[in-house]
Tab-separated table of C-alpha atoms in Angstrom:
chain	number	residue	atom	x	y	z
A	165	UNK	CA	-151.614	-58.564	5.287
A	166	UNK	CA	-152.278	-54.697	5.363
A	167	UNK	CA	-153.271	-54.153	1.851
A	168	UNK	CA	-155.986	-56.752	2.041
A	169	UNK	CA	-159.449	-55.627	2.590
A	170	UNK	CA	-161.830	-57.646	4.785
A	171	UNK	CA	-162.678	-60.934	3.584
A	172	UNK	CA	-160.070	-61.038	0.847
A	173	UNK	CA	-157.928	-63.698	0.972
A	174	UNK	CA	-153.849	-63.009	-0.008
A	175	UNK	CA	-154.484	-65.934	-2.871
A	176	UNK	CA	-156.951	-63.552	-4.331
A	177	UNK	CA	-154.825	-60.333	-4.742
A	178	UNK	CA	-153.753	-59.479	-8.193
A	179	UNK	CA	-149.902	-60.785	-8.684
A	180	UNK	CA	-148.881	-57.430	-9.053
A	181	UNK	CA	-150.337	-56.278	-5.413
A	182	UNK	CA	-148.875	-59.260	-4.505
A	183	UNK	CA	-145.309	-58.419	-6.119
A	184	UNK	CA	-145.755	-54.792	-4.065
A	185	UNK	CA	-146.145	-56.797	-1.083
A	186	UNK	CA	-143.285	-58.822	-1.094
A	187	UNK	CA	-141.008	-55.925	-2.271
A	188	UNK	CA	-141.849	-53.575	0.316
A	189	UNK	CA	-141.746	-56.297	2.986
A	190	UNK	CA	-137.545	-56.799	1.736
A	191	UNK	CA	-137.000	-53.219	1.560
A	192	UNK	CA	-138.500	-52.804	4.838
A	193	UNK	CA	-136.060	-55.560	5.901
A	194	UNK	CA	-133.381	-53.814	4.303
A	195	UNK	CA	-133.953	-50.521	5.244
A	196	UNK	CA	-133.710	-52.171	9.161
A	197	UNK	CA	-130.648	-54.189	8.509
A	198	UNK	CA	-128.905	-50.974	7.250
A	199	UNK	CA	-129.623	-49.277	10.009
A	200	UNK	CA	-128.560	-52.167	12.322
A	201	UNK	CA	-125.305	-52.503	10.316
A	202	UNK	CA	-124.700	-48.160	10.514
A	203	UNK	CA	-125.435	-48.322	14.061
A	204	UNK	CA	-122.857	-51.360	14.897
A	205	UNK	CA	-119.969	-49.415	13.100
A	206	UNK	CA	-120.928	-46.294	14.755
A	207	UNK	CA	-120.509	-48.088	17.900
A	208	UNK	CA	-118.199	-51.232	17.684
A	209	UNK	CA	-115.073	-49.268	15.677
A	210	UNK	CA	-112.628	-50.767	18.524
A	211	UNK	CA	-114.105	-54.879	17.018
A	212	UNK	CA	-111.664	-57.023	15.434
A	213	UNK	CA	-114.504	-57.076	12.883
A	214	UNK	CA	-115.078	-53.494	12.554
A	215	UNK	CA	-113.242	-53.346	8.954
A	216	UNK	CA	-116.150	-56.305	7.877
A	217	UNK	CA	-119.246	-54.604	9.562
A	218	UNK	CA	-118.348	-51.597	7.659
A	219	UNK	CA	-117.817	-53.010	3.782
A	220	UNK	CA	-121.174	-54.829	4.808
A	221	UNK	CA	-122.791	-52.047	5.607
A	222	UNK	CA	-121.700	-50.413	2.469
A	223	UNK	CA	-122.775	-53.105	0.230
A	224	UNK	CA	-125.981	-53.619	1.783
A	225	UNK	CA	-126.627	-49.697	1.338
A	226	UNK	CA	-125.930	-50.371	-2.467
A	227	UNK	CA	-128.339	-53.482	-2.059
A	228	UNK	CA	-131.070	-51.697	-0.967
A	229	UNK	CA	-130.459	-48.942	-3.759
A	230	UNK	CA	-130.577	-51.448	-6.167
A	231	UNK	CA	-134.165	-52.899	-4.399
A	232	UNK	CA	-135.633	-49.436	-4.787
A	233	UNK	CA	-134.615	-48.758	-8.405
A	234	UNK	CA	-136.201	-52.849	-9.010
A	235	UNK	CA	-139.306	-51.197	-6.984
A	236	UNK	CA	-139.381	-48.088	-9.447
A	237	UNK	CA	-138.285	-49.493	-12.868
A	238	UNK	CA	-141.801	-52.224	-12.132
A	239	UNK	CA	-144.008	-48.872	-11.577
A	240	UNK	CA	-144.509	-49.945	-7.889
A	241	UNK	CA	-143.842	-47.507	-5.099
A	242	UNK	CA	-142.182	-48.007	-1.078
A	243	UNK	CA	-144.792	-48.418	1.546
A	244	UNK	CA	-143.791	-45.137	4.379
A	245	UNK	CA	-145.648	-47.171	6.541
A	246	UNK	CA	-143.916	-50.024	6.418
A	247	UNK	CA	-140.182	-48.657	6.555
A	248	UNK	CA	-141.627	-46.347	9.444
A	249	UNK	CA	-142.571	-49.617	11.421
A	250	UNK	CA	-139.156	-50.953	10.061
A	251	UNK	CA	-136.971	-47.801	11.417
A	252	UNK	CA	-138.965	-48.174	14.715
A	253	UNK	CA	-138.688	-51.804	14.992
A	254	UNK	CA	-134.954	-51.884	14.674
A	255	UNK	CA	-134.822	-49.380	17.186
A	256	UNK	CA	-136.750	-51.208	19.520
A	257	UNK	CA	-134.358	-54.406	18.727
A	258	UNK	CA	-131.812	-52.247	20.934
A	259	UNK	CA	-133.460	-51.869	23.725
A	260	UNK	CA	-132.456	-55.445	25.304
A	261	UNK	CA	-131.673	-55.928	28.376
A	262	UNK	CA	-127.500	-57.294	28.157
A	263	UNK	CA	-126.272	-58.306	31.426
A	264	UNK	CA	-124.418	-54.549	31.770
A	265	UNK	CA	-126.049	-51.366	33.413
A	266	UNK	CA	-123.482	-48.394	32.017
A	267	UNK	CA	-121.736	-50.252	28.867
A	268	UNK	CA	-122.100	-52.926	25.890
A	269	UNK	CA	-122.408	-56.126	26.906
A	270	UNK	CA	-119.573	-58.003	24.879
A	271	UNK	CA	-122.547	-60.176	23.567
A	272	UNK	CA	-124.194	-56.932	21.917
A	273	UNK	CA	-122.093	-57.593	18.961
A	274	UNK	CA	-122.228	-61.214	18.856
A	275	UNK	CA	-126.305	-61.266	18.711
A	276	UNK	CA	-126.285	-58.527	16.705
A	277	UNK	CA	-124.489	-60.582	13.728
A	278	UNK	CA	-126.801	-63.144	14.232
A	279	UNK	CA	-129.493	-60.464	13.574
A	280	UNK	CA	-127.885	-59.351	10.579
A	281	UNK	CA	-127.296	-63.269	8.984
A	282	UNK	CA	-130.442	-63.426	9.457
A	283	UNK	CA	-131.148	-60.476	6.886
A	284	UNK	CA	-128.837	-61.133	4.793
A	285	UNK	CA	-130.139	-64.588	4.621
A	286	UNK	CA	-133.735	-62.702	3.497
A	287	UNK	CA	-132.096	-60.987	0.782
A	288	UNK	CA	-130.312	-64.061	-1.211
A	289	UNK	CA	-134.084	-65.238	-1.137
A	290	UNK	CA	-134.626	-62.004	-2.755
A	291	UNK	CA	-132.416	-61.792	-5.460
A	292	UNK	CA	-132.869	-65.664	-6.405
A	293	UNK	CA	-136.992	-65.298	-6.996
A	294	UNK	CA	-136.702	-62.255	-8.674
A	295	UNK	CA	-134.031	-64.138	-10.746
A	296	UNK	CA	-136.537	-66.926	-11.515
A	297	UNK	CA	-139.089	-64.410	-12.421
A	298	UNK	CA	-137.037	-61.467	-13.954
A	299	UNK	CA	-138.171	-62.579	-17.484
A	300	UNK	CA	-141.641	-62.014	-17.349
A	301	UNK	CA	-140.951	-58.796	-14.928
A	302	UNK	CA	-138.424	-57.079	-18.122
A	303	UNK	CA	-135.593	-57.131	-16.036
A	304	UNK	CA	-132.429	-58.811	-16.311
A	305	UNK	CA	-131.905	-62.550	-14.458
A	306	UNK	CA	-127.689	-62.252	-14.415
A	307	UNK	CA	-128.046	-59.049	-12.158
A	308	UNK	CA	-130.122	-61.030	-9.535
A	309	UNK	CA	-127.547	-64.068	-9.793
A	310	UNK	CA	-124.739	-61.784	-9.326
A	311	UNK	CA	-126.284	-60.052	-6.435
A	312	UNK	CA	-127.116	-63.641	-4.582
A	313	UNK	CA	-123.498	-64.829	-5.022
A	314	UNK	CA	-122.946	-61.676	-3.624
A	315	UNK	CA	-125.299	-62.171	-0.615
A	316	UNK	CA	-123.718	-65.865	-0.307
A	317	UNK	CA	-120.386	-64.100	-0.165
A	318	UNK	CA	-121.538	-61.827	2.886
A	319	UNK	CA	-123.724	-64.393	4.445
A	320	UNK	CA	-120.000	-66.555	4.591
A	321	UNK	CA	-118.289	-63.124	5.843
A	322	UNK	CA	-120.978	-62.692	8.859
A	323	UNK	CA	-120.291	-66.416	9.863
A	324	UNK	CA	-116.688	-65.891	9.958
A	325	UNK	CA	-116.987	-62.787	11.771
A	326	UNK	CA	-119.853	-64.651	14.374
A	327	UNK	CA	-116.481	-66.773	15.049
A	328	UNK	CA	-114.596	-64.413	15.788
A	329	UNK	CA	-116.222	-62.744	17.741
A	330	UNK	CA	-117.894	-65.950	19.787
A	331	UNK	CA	-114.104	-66.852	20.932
A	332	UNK	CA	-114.239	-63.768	23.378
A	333	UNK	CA	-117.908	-63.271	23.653
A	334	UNK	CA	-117.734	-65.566	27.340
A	335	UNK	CA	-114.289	-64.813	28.349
């Protein structure tokens, strides 16, 4: 990883470097899924899942707000580097080729739900170890339940969406 100098091994790293670590890595993750998830409404308004993409993106803007008040409240700080690489990195994701020279390919939106399942996915993780470990960190275990179900709950909206939205993906 990054932070670890040569010939340190990640086992060796103080829990606390370690907590950084795995913090900035989700906010990084966060920080590209909102962008993903801004970017799709900006551009997929006319989707019979537009009114979805954009409560997601709205609670997953108040997710990551909640990530980087966990990140202050512990005394630990955002990596720039890492939601730089994370900003650029999503921005790269769109540069694919789709099948269509001048416009969307009507797959676009389809692949990028999976993208963003696959993020929202990350985050339940999230929330459910620092539930498990919220004790011994002063914070409070029911918030980080609440905000899994809540990830469940959007993980379940993005797959009903994904249908949707495969029906006419081939037509």
């Amino acid at each position: 990883m990054g932070n670890e100098s040569p010939g340190q091994r990640a086992e060796d790293l103080p829990e606390r470097e370690l907590l950084q670590i795995y913090l900035q890595d989700h906010l990084s993750g966060a920080t590209g899924l909102l962008q993903r998830l801004t970017m799709m409404r900006d551009h997929d308004d006319d989707l019979p899942v537009a009114a979805e993409i954009a409560q997601l993106e709205q609670e997953v803007r108040e997710d990551r707000q909640t990530l980087v008040d966990v990140i202050r409240t512990l005394g630990l700080r955002p990596s720039p580097a890492k939601l730089l690489l994370a900003r650029a990195g999503e921005m790269a994701g769109r540069l694919k080729l789709n099948g269509r020279v001048r416009r969307r390919s009507p797959l676009t939106p389809l692949l990028e739900l999976e993208v963003v399942q696959a993020g929202i996915s990350g985050k339940s993780g999230l929330w459910r170890s620092l539930a498990v470990h919220a004790g011994a960190l002063g914070l409070d275990a029911e918030e980080f339940r609440a905000l899994e179900e809540r990830a469940l709950r959007q993980l379940d909206d993005v797959v009903a969406a994904h249908r949707r939205l495969t029906r006419g993906a081939f037509g």
